[in-house]
Coordinates of C-alpha atoms in Angstrom, one line a residue:
M26 CA 103.2 191.4 93.7
L27 CA 106.5 190.0 95.0
I28 CA 109.7 190.6 92.8
E29 CA 111.2 187.4 91.8
A30 CA 114.5 186.6 93.4
L31 CA 117.8 186.8 91.4
E32 CA 119.8 183.9 90.9
G33 CA 122.3 183.4 93.7
D34 CA 120.1 185.5 96.3
V35 CA 119.4 183.8 99.5
T36 CA 116.2 184.3 101.6
V37 CA 117.0 185.0 105.2
V38 CA 114.1 185.2 107.9
Y39 CA 114.9 187.2 111.1
C40 CA 112.6 186.0 113.7
N41 CA 113.8 188.3 116.5
A42 CA 113.5 191.4 114.4
I43 CA 109.6 191.5 114.6
A44 CA 108.3 193.8 117.4
A45 CA 105.4 193.1 119.7
S46 CA 102.1 194.5 118.9
V47 CA 101.1 197.5 120.8
Q48 CA 97.2 198.7 121.3
I49 CA 97.0 202.4 120.3
E50 CA 93.9 204.6 120.5
V51 CA 93.4 207.1 117.4
E52 CA 90.6 209.4 116.6
P53 CA 89.1 210.1 113.3
V54 CA 89.7 213.4 111.7
G55 CA 88.4 215.2 108.6
R56 CA 86.1 213.2 106.3
W57 CA 86.8 210.1 108.4
F58 CA 85.3 211.9 111.5
E59 CA 82.2 212.7 109.5
A60 CA 81.9 209.0 108.3
F61 CA 82.1 208.0 111.9
L62 CA 79.4 210.2 113.0
K63 CA 77.2 209.0 110.3
R64 CA 77.9 205.4 111.2
R65 CA 77.0 206.2 114.9
N66 CA 73.8 208.1 114.3
R67 CA 72.5 205.3 111.9
N68 CA 73.8 202.4 114.0
V69 CA 75.7 200.5 111.2
S70 CA 79.1 199.3 110.9
A71 CA 81.9 200.4 108.7
S72 CA 81.5 197.4 106.3
F73 CA 77.7 198.2 105.7
Q74 CA 78.7 202.0 105.0
E75 CA 81.3 200.4 102.6
L76 CA 78.6 198.4 100.8
E77 CA 76.3 201.5 100.3
E78 CA 79.3 203.4 98.9
E79 CA 80.1 200.5 96.6
E80 CA 76.6 200.2 95.5
E81 CA 76.4 203.8 94.7
L82 CA 79.6 203.8 92.8
S83 CA 78.1 200.8 90.9
E84 CA 75.1 202.6 90.0
E85 CA 77.1 205.7 88.9
S86 CA 79.1 203.4 86.8
E87 CA 75.8 201.5 85.5
D88 CA 74.8 205.1 84.3
E89 CA 77.9 205.9 83.0
E90 CA 78.1 202.5 81.0
L91 CA 74.4 202.7 80.1
Q92 CA 74.1 201.8 76.3
L93 CA 70.8 202.2 74.5
E94 CA 69.8 200.2 71.5
D95 CA 68.1 201.9 68.7
F96 CA 64.7 200.7 67.7
P97 CA 64.3 201.0 64.0
L98 CA 60.5 200.7 64.0
L99 CA 60.0 203.5 66.7
R100 CA 59.0 206.1 64.0
T101 CA 56.5 203.7 62.4
L102 CA 54.4 202.9 65.6
D103 CA 51.0 203.9 65.9
P104 CA 50.3 205.8 69.2
K105 CA 46.6 204.5 69.3
D106 CA 48.2 200.9 69.3
W107 CA 50.5 201.7 72.2
K108 CA 49.3 198.6 74.3
N109 CA 50.9 196.3 71.9
Q110 CA 54.1 197.8 71.7
D111 CA 57.4 196.7 73.3
H112 CA 57.8 199.4 75.9
Y113 CA 61.5 198.4 76.8
A114 CA 62.4 198.4 73.1
V115 CA 60.9 201.9 72.7
L116 CA 63.1 203.3 75.5
G117 CA 66.2 201.2 73.9
L118 CA 66.3 198.7 76.9
A119 CA 65.3 195.7 74.9
H120 CA 68.6 193.8 75.9
M121 CA 68.0 194.5 79.7
R122 CA 64.3 194.4 80.0
Y123 CA 63.0 193.3 83.7
K124 CA 66.5 193.5 84.9
A125 CA 66.6 197.3 84.2
T126 CA 66.7 199.4 87.4
Q127 CA 64.4 202.7 87.7
K128 CA 67.4 204.8 87.5
Q129 CA 68.3 203.2 84.2
I130 CA 64.7 203.5 82.8
K131 CA 64.8 207.3 83.8
A132 CA 68.1 207.9 82.1
A133 CA 67.0 206.0 78.8
H134 CA 64.0 208.1 78.9
K135 CA 65.9 211.2 79.2
A136 CA 68.1 210.2 76.3
M137 CA 64.9 209.5 74.1
V138 CA 63.4 212.7 75.1
L139 CA 66.5 214.7 74.0
K140 CA 66.9 213.0 70.7
H141 CA 63.2 212.5 69.7
H142 CA 61.3 215.4 71.4
P143 CA 59.0 217.1 68.8
D144 CA 60.7 220.6 69.5
K145 CA 64.1 219.0 68.8
R146 CA 63.1 217.3 65.6
K147 CA 61.3 220.6 64.6
A148 CA 64.2 222.7 65.2
A149 CA 66.2 220.1 63.1
G150 CA 63.7 221.0 60.1
E151 CA 61.6 217.6 60.5
L152 CA 58.0 217.7 59.8
I153 CA 56.1 217.2 63.0
V154 CA 52.4 215.7 63.3
E155 CA 50.3 217.8 65.6
G156 CA 48.3 216.4 68.6
D157 CA 48.7 212.6 69.8
G158 CA 49.4 211.4 66.5
D159 CA 53.2 211.7 66.7
Y160 CA 55.2 208.5 67.6
F161 CA 56.9 210.4 70.6
T162 CA 53.5 209.6 72.4
C163 CA 54.8 205.9 72.4
I164 CA 57.9 207.1 74.3
T165 CA 55.6 209.0 76.7
K166 CA 53.4 205.7 77.2
A167 CA 56.5 203.5 77.7
I168 CA 57.7 205.7 80.5
E169 CA 54.4 206.0 82.1
I170 CA 54.1 202.0 82.3
L171 CA 57.7 201.1 83.4
S172 CA 57.9 204.0 86.0
D173 CA 55.0 202.6 87.8
P174 CA 55.9 199.5 89.8
V175 CA 52.2 197.9 89.4
K176 CA 52.0 198.8 85.7
R177 CA 55.4 197.5 85.0
R178 CA 54.7 194.3 86.8
A179 CA 51.5 193.9 84.8
F180 CA 53.6 194.5 81.6
D181 CA 56.4 192.0 82.8
S182 CA 53.7 189.3 83.2
V183 CA 53.0 189.4 79.6
D184 CA 56.5 190.2 78.4
P185 CA 56.3 189.4 74.6
T186 CA 59.8 188.0 74.4
F187 CA 59.2 185.4 77.4
D188 CA 59.1 181.8 76.2
N189 CA 56.3 179.9 77.9
A190 CA 57.3 176.6 76.3
V191 CA 57.7 173.3 78.3
P192 CA 60.3 170.7 76.9
S193 CA 58.7 167.5 75.9
K194 CA 59.4 164.2 77.4
G195 CA 61.6 163.0 74.4
E196 CA 63.7 166.0 74.7
G197 CA 64.1 165.6 78.8
K198 CA 65.2 161.9 78.3
E199 CA 67.9 162.5 76.2
N200 CA 69.4 165.7 77.7
F201 CA 67.6 166.2 81.0
F202 CA 69.6 168.8 82.6
E203 CA 70.5 170.8 79.5
A204 CA 66.6 171.0 78.6
Y205 CA 65.2 171.7 81.8
A206 CA 67.9 173.8 83.6
P207 CA 67.3 177.1 81.3
V208 CA 63.5 176.4 81.6
F209 CA 63.5 176.5 85.3
E210 CA 65.8 179.5 85.5
R211 CA 63.7 181.4 83.1
N212 CA 60.4 180.7 85.0
A213 CA 62.1 181.5 88.6
R214 CA 61.6 185.1 87.8
W215 CA 57.9 184.8 88.6
S216 CA 58.5 183.6 92.1
S217 CA 57.2 185.9 94.9
K218 CA 60.2 184.6 97.1
K219 CA 63.7 185.3 96.3
H220 CA 66.7 182.9 95.9
V221 CA 64.8 180.2 94.0
P222 CA 66.9 177.0 94.2
R223 CA 68.3 175.9 90.8
L224 CA 68.0 172.4 89.2
G225 CA 71.5 171.4 90.0
T226 CA 73.5 168.5 88.7
M227 CA 73.5 164.7 88.8
D228 CA 75.9 165.0 91.9
S229 CA 73.3 166.9 93.9
S230 CA 72.4 165.6 97.2
F231 CA 69.0 164.1 98.1
E232 CA 68.2 167.2 100.5
D233 CA 69.0 169.6 97.6
V234 CA 66.8 167.7 95.2
D235 CA 63.8 167.5 97.7
H236 CA 64.1 171.0 98.4
F237 CA 64.1 172.1 94.7
Y238 CA 60.9 170.0 94.0
S239 CA 59.3 171.1 97.3
V240 CA 59.9 174.9 96.4
W241 CA 58.6 174.4 92.8
Y242 CA 55.6 172.2 93.9
N243 CA 54.7 175.1 96.2
F244 CA 55.6 177.8 93.8
D245 CA 54.1 181.1 94.5
S246 CA 53.8 183.3 91.3
W247 CA 53.3 186.9 91.2
R248 CA 52.7 186.8 87.4
E249 CA 49.0 188.4 86.8
F250 CA 47.2 189.3 83.6
S251 CA 45.7 192.6 83.9
Y252 CA 47.5 194.2 81.2
L253 CA 45.5 192.1 78.7
D254 CA 42.2 193.2 79.9
E255 CA 39.9 193.9 76.9
E256 CA 38.1 196.7 78.4
E257 CA 39.3 199.5 80.4
K258 CA 36.7 200.4 83.2
D259 CA 37.9 204.0 83.2
K260 CA 36.1 204.5 79.8
A261 CA 32.9 203.2 81.3
E262 CA 30.0 205.7 81.2
C263 CA 28.5 204.5 84.3
R264 CA 28.8 202.8 87.7
D265 CA 27.2 199.7 86.5
E266 CA 29.2 199.5 83.4
R267 CA 32.3 199.6 85.4
R268 CA 31.3 196.9 87.6
W269 CA 30.4 194.6 84.5
I270 CA 34.0 195.4 82.9
E271 CA 35.7 194.6 86.3
K272 CA 33.6 191.4 86.4
Q273 CA 34.7 190.4 82.9
N274 CA 38.3 191.3 83.5
R275 CA 38.6 189.3 86.8
A276 CA 37.1 186.3 84.9
A277 CA 39.6 186.4 82.2
R278 CA 42.5 187.0 84.7
A279 CA 41.4 184.0 86.7
T280 CA 41.4 181.9 83.6
R281 CA 44.9 182.9 82.4
K282 CA 46.1 182.6 86.0
K283 CA 44.8 179.1 86.0
E284 CA 46.3 178.2 82.9
E285 CA 49.7 179.5 84.1
M286 CA 49.6 177.3 87.2
N287 CA 48.9 174.5 85.1
R288 CA 51.8 175.2 82.9
L289 CA 54.1 175.3 85.7
R290 CA 52.6 172.3 87.3
T291 CA 53.0 170.3 84.1
L292 CA 56.6 171.7 83.9
V293 CA 57.4 170.4 87.5
D294 CA 55.7 167.0 87.1
T295 CA 57.2 166.3 83.7
A296 CA 60.7 167.3 85.2
Y297 CA 60.1 165.1 88.3
S298 CA 59.2 162.1 86.1
L299 CA 62.2 162.4 83.9
D300 CA 64.8 163.4 86.4
P301 CA 67.3 160.7 86.7
R302 CA 68.4 161.7 90.5
I303 CA 64.6 160.9 91.5
K304 CA 65.0 157.4 90.0
K305 CA 68.6 157.0 91.4
F306 CA 67.1 158.0 95.0
K307 CA 64.2 155.6 94.6
D308 CA 66.5 152.6 93.6
D309 CA 68.7 153.4 96.4
E310 CA 65.7 153.6 99.0
K311 CA 64.5 150.3 97.5
A312 CA 67.7 148.8 98.0
R313 CA 68.1 150.3 101.6
K314 CA 64.4 148.9 102.6
E315 CA 65.3 145.6 101.1
N316 CA 68.5 145.5 103.0
E317 CA 66.6 146.5 106.3
K318 CA 64.0 143.8 105.5
K319 CA 66.5 141.2 104.9
A320 CA 68.5 142.3 108.0
K321 CA 65.2 142.1 110.0
A322 CA 64.4 138.6 108.5
D323 CA 67.7 137.4 109.3
A324 CA 67.4 138.9 113.0
K325 CA 64.1 137.4 113.2
R326 CA 65.5 133.9 111.9
K327 CA 68.3 134.0 114.4
E328 CA 65.9 134.8 117.2
Q329 CA 63.8 131.7 116.2
E330 CA 66.7 129.6 116.1
E331 CA 68.0 130.8 119.6
K332 CA 64.4 130.1 120.8
E333 CA 64.4 126.7 119.1
R334 CA 67.7 125.8 120.7
A335 CA 66.5 126.9 124.1
R336 CA 63.4 125.0 123.7
Q337 CA 65.3 121.8 122.5
A338 CA 67.6 122.3 125.4
E339 CA 64.6 122.4 127.7
L340 CA 63.0 119.5 125.9
D341 CA 66.2 117.5 126.5
A342 CA 66.6 118.6 130.1
A343 CA 62.9 117.6 130.7
R344 CA 63.4 114.2 128.8
L345 CA 66.6 113.5 131.0
A346 CA 64.8 114.5 134.1
K347 CA 61.9 112.3 133.2
E348 CA 64.2 109.4 132.2
K349 CA 66.0 109.8 135.7
E350 CA 62.7 109.9 137.3
E351 CA 61.4 106.8 135.4
E352 CA 64.7 105.0 136.1
E353 CA 64.3 105.7 139.8
A354 CA 60.8 104.8 139.9
K355 CA 61.8 101.8 138.1
L356 CA 64.4 101.0 140.9
V357 CA 61.8 101.7 143.6
A358 CA 59.4 99.3 141.9
Q359 CA 62.0 96.6 141.4
Q360 CA 63.1 97.0 145.1
A361 CA 59.5 97.0 146.2
K362 CA 58.8 93.9 144.0
K363 CA 62.0 92.2 145.6
E364 CA 60.7 93.0 149.1
K365 CA 57.4 91.7 148.0
E366 CA 58.8 88.5 146.8
I367 CA 60.7 88.2 150.0
Q368 CA 57.9 88.8 151.9
K369 CA 55.7 86.3 150.0
K370 CA 58.3 83.8 150.2
A371 CA 58.7 84.4 153.9
I372 CA 54.6 84.0 154.3
K373 CA 54.7 81.1 152.1
K374 CA 57.5 79.4 154.3
E375 CA 55.6 80.4 157.8
R376 CA 52.5 78.9 156.4
Q377 CA 54.1 75.7 155.2
K378 CA 55.8 75.6 158.7
L379 CA 52.6 76.0 160.4
R380 CA 50.9 73.4 158.4
T381 CA 53.8 71.0 159.1
T382 CA 53.8 71.6 162.7
C383 CA 50.1 71.1 162.9
K384 CA 50.3 67.9 160.6
N385 CA 53.0 66.5 162.9
W386 CA 50.7 66.9 165.9
N387 CA 47.8 65.5 163.9
Y388 CA 46.1 68.9 164.1
F389 CA 45.6 68.5 167.8
G390 CA 42.8 66.1 167.2
D391 CA 42.0 62.7 168.7
N392 CA 39.6 61.7 166.0
E393 CA 39.2 62.4 162.3
S394 CA 36.3 65.1 162.6
D395 CA 38.3 67.0 165.0
S396 CA 41.5 66.8 163.0
V397 CA 39.5 67.9 159.8
K398 CA 37.8 70.9 161.6
M399 CA 41.4 72.0 162.9
M400 CA 42.8 71.6 159.2
E401 CA 40.1 74.2 158.1
D402 CA 40.8 76.4 160.8
V403 CA 44.5 76.3 160.1
E404 CA 44.0 77.0 156.5
K405 CA 41.9 79.9 157.8
L406 CA 44.7 81.3 159.8
C407 CA 47.1 80.7 156.9
D408 CA 44.9 83.0 154.6
R409 CA 44.1 85.7 157.3
L410 CA 47.2 86.2 159.3
E411 CA 50.0 88.4 158.5
L412 CA 53.8 87.5 158.4
V413 CA 54.5 88.7 162.0
S414 CA 51.5 86.8 163.3
L415 CA 52.6 83.7 161.6
Q416 CA 56.0 84.0 162.9
S417 CA 54.8 84.8 166.4
L418 CA 52.6 81.7 166.3
N419 CA 55.1 79.4 164.7
E420 CA 57.6 80.3 167.4
G421 CA 55.3 79.7 170.0
L422 CA 54.5 76.1 168.6
A423 CA 58.0 75.4 168.3
L424 CA 59.0 76.2 172.0
G425 CA 55.7 74.8 173.5
S426 CA 54.1 71.6 174.0
K427 CA 51.2 70.0 172.1
E428 CA 48.8 71.2 174.5
E429 CA 50.1 74.7 174.6
G430 CA 50.4 74.9 170.8
K431 CA 46.5 73.8 170.5
V432 CA 45.6 76.4 172.9
A433 CA 47.7 79.1 171.0
V434 CA 46.1 77.8 167.8
E435 CA 42.6 77.9 169.0
K436 CA 43.2 81.3 170.5
Q437 CA 44.3 82.7 167.3
V438 CA 41.4 81.0 165.4
Q439 CA 38.9 82.8 167.8
E440 CA 40.4 86.1 167.3
V441 CA 40.2 85.4 163.3
N442 CA 36.6 84.4 163.7
A443 CA 35.8 87.4 165.7
Q444 CA 37.3 89.6 163.2
L445 CA 35.4 88.0 160.4
Q446 CA 32.1 88.2 162.3
K447 CA 32.8 91.9 162.8
E448 CA 33.5 92.6 159.0
K449 CA 30.1 90.6 158.1
D450 CA 28.1 92.6 160.7
A451 CA 29.6 96.0 159.2
E452 CA 28.7 94.9 155.7
V453 CA 25.2 94.0 156.7
Q454 CA 24.7 97.3 158.4
A455 CA 26.0 99.0 155.3
R456 CA 23.4 97.1 153.2
Q457 CA 20.6 98.0 155.7
A458 CA 21.5 101.7 155.4
V459 CA 21.5 101.8 151.7
R460 CA 18.0 100.0 152.0
T461 CA 17.0 102.4 154.5
T462 CA 18.1 105.5 152.5
V463 CA 16.4 104.1 149.2
Q464 CA 13.0 103.7 151.2
A465 CA 13.4 107.2 152.8
S466 CA 14.1 108.7 149.6
G467 CA 10.9 107.0 148.1
G468 CA 8.4 108.5 150.6
G469 CA 8.2 112.3 149.4
G470 CA 5.4 113.6 147.3
G471 CA 2.3 111.9 145.9
G472 CA 0.4 113.1 149.1
G473 CA 2.5 111.2 151.6
K474 CA 2.6 107.9 149.4
G475 CA 6.1 106.3 148.7
W476 CA 7.5 105.5 145.5
N477 CA 7.9 101.9 144.6
E478 CA 10.6 100.2 142.6
E479 CA 8.6 100.5 139.3
E480 CA 8.2 104.2 139.5
L481 CA 11.9 105.1 140.0
P482 CA 13.1 103.8 136.6
L483 CA 10.1 105.3 134.8
L484 CA 10.8 108.6 136.4
I485 CA 14.6 108.3 135.3
K486 CA 13.3 107.2 131.8
A487 CA 10.8 110.2 131.6
V488 CA 13.6 112.7 132.8
N489 CA 15.9 111.4 129.8
L490 CA 12.9 111.7 127.3
F491 CA 12.0 115.3 128.2
P492 CA 15.4 117.1 129.0
A493 CA 15.7 120.7 130.1
G494 CA 14.1 123.2 127.9
T495 CA 11.0 121.4 127.1
N496 CA 7.9 123.4 127.6
A497 CA 6.2 122.7 131.1
R498 CA 8.7 120.0 131.4
W499 CA 7.7 118.9 134.9
E500 CA 4.0 118.7 134.1
V501 CA 4.8 116.7 130.9
I502 CA 6.9 114.2 133.1
A503 CA 4.1 114.0 135.7
N504 CA 1.5 113.2 132.9
Y505 CA 3.9 110.6 131.4
M506 CA 4.4 108.6 134.7
N507 CA 0.5 108.8 135.4
L508 CA -0.1 107.5 132.0
H509 CA 2.4 104.5 132.1
S510 CA 2.6 103.7 135.8
T511 CA 0.7 100.8 137.0
S512 CA 0.5 101.7 140.7
G513 CA -2.5 103.9 140.4
I514 CA -0.9 106.9 142.3
K515 CA -1.4 110.2 140.6
R516 CA 1.9 112.1 140.8
T517 CA 1.9 116.0 140.4
A518 CA 4.8 118.1 139.2
K519 CA 5.8 119.1 142.7
D520 CA 5.9 115.5 143.5
V521 CA 8.2 114.8 140.6
I522 CA 10.6 117.7 141.3
N523 CA 11.0 116.7 145.0
K524 CA 11.7 113.0 143.8
A525 CA 14.3 114.3 141.2
K526 CA 16.1 116.4 143.6
N527 CA 16.4 113.3 146.1
L528 CA 17.8 111.1 143.4
Q529 CA 20.5 113.6 142.6
K530 CA 21.5 113.6 146.3
L531 CA 22.1 109.7 146.2
E532 CA 25.6 108.5 146.7
P533 CA 27.2 106.3 143.9
G534 CA 26.5 103.1 145.9
Q535 CA 22.8 103.8 146.3
K536 CA 22.5 104.6 142.6
D537 CA 24.4 101.5 141.8
E538 CA 21.8 99.4 143.9
I539 CA 18.9 101.1 142.0
N540 CA 20.5 100.1 138.6
K541 CA 20.9 96.5 140.0
K542 CA 17.4 96.3 141.0
A543 CA 16.4 97.6 137.4
F544 CA 18.7 95.0 135.7
E545 CA 17.5 92.1 137.7
K546 CA 13.9 93.2 136.6
F547 CA 14.8 93.4 133.1
N548 CA 16.3 90.2 132.9
K549 CA 13.3 88.6 134.7
E550 CA 10.9 90.2 132.1
H551 CA 13.2 89.4 129.1
A552 CA 14.5 86.3 130.1
A553 CA 13.3 84.5 126.7
V554 CA 15.3 86.9 124.6
P555 CA 18.9 86.0 125.4
Q556 CA 17.9 82.2 125.4
T557 CA 16.6 82.5 121.8
V558 CA 20.0 84.2 120.9
D559 CA 22.0 81.5 122.6
N560 CA 20.1 78.6 121.1
A561 CA 20.0 80.4 117.7
V562 CA 21.1 78.2 114.7
P563 CA 23.3 80.1 112.5
S564 CA 22.5 80.1 108.7
E565 CA 24.2 78.1 106.2
R566 CA 26.0 80.9 104.8
F567 CA 28.2 81.1 108.2
D568 CA 28.8 77.4 108.3
G569 CA 31.8 75.8 106.8
A570 CA 35.0 74.0 107.6
E571 CA 37.2 77.0 107.2
A572 CA 35.6 79.3 109.9
N573 CA 37.8 80.2 112.7
T574 CA 36.1 79.4 116.1
A575 CA 38.8 81.1 118.1
S576 CA 37.5 84.1 120.2
W577 CA 38.0 87.7 118.7
T578 CA 40.8 89.8 120.3
T579 CA 40.5 93.5 120.9
E580 CA 42.9 94.4 117.9
E581 CA 40.9 92.2 115.6
Q582 CA 37.6 93.9 116.6
K583 CA 39.1 97.4 116.1
L584 CA 40.4 96.3 112.5
L585 CA 36.8 94.9 111.7
E586 CA 35.1 98.1 112.9
Q587 CA 37.6 100.3 110.8
A588 CA 37.1 98.0 107.6
L589 CA 33.3 98.5 108.0
K590 CA 33.8 102.2 108.1
T591 CA 36.2 102.1 105.1
Y592 CA 34.1 99.8 102.8
P593 CA 30.5 101.0 103.1
V594 CA 27.6 98.8 101.8
S595 CA 27.9 100.3 98.4
T596 CA 31.5 98.9 98.0
P597 CA 31.7 95.9 95.3
E598 CA 33.0 92.7 97.0
R599 CA 32.8 94.6 100.4
W600 CA 33.2 91.4 102.9
E601 CA 36.3 90.1 100.8
K602 CA 37.9 93.6 101.2
I603 CA 36.9 93.5 104.8
A604 CA 38.4 90.1 105.3
A605 CA 41.6 91.0 103.7
A606 CA 41.7 94.1 106.2
V607 CA 41.6 91.6 109.2
P608 CA 44.7 89.1 109.2
G609 CA 43.6 85.5 110.2
R610 CA 39.8 86.0 109.6
T611 CA 38.0 84.8 106.7
K612 CA 34.8 86.3 105.0
K613 CA 32.6 84.0 106.9
D614 CA 34.2 84.9 110.4
C615 CA 33.7 88.6 109.6
M616 CA 30.1 88.3 108.7
K617 CA 29.4 86.2 111.6
R618 CA 31.2 88.5 114.0
Y619 CA 29.1 91.3 112.6
K620 CA 25.7 89.6 112.9
V621 CA 26.4 88.5 116.4
S622 CA 27.7 92.1 117.4
W623 CA 24.8 93.8 115.8
T624 CA 22.4 91.3 117.6
L625 CA 23.9 92.1 120.9
L626 CA 23.8 95.7 120.4
L627 CA 20.3 95.8 119.8
L628 CA 19.6 93.8 122.8
I629 CA 21.7 96.4 124.9
L630 CA 19.8 99.5 123.3
L631 CA 16.4 97.6 124.2
C632 CA 17.9 97.3 127.8
V633 CA 18.7 101.0 128.0
V634 CA 15.4 102.1 126.4
S635 CA 13.3 99.9 129.0
N636 CA 15.6 101.0 132.0
P637 CA 17.5 104.2 131.4
V638 CA 19.4 103.6 134.9
C639 CA 21.2 100.7 133.5
M640 CA 24.6 101.8 131.9
Y641 CA 26.7 99.9 129.4
N642 CA 30.1 100.5 128.0
L643 CA 29.4 100.3 124.1
D644 CA 32.7 101.6 123.1
D645 CA 34.5 98.4 123.8
M646 CA 33.0 96.0 121.2
S647 CA 35.6 93.5 121.7
T648 CA 33.9 92.2 124.6
L649 CA 30.8 91.1 122.9

């Protein structure tokens, strides 16, 4: 301890007075050399030896400081009931118990022998009980149990002073740490592993708390209950009896061990459920997860917003591009329209100029018939010639004489007539080709006999009546045709298949030709049906001055169809509601329109059934 400076003294530090350090080699001598050799032979450091010496000194001091407690009931103990005695109390170590070292136990036993040995007491004039009936036998049993590590562990496992109680939930709720800290510290003595963690405080970290409960949930207890065996196998008279006793003892030990582990598990479970730190950690974890969830939701929402903005930008860009294209297309269309109008006006002007020129020359005729014929030719030229041709012709007429103009017009008329004739011949050839193809397609099957116009619609109808999937489809179709055909030709399934394949190969124009012929035949056979409809006199319920005779528009027809679907037959005052749904039409108009539409629909269905090749557009009812 430094001496306190006197009043008025001044402390001065001399920095230059300190000498530099110098490394000097020294050799141990005397007892220090002996310690050096010991350390070198044992390969330990000086600090380790110092710890050993301190431990030896501490044990010597313990022996010197060992104080034994008197056991007043020692003289009253029954040697025969030695198993129920407190061995630590017998040796005067009741205050140390399981913490007492073997050296202390031996020292205590030595002191007790010197004090309570029968020879000592007999020399002092005390009456001694002969044999094993003297209480000194209890001291002998105590040193026998406590000096053997196995027997001492068995006795420590059932230490009568140990408190096995577990605090209740009520006690733990009010003072958790005060109630459970001593209990865990008391039960930590049973651990097979050293350094069992303590319960800690409210400020303990999550890692410490988690480590504490992990250790206790996996607690490995060395506590065993062999000391409480009711039977001693050494007293058995035979081997079978020893086995039976050992079996009974093992069962009893297992039962007590299981109860002990259940007690510890109950202690840990109860503490875990009441630990305020666990609740705090769970609340923190829940708050963290909620924050993460919220942050994730915010990030996802921002991402969605970014995607929505990008999508909206793309839509705007696409809309602007489309508007620009539409505007450009509109300008192109307007320009084309203007050019078309200009060309139309120019053609009209050239036509008028041609007519005027020919009219001034009396159409190059000497009589009225020639003039009329030339007038027709001029009109033909006006209809057929293009703008360039008309301009060229008008220029020739303007520069030449009447005769030259006539020759030019006649030449142009001849060219137009030749072109018209050429187009007419091409049309005739096309029709002839269609007719030839139809005839050629009708010549397969049936033993070389062709298919007439009656059998083709019948084949198409049979194919529609018996679709794919029908059992023995083509035989059924052949039988149907043989039953309904009036040609008298028997068709086989092979004939029907070949003809159906040929029909599938027909071009659209050829199919239209077949449909046209079938429809003409249908009109010829059912000519009276439409006449009856046209001449039908409407009933009185449709007559009236308020009926609207104007034709129905497409919009009115759609409104009527929708109203018929909306108000079924069971609806009260149905036609009044239907008429209200069609503006400008009365109840009688709607009823009359419904009847006419239904009649025409039946006629069309009849046509389709009779001739399947006939096709009608039934979707647009406004055309009825």
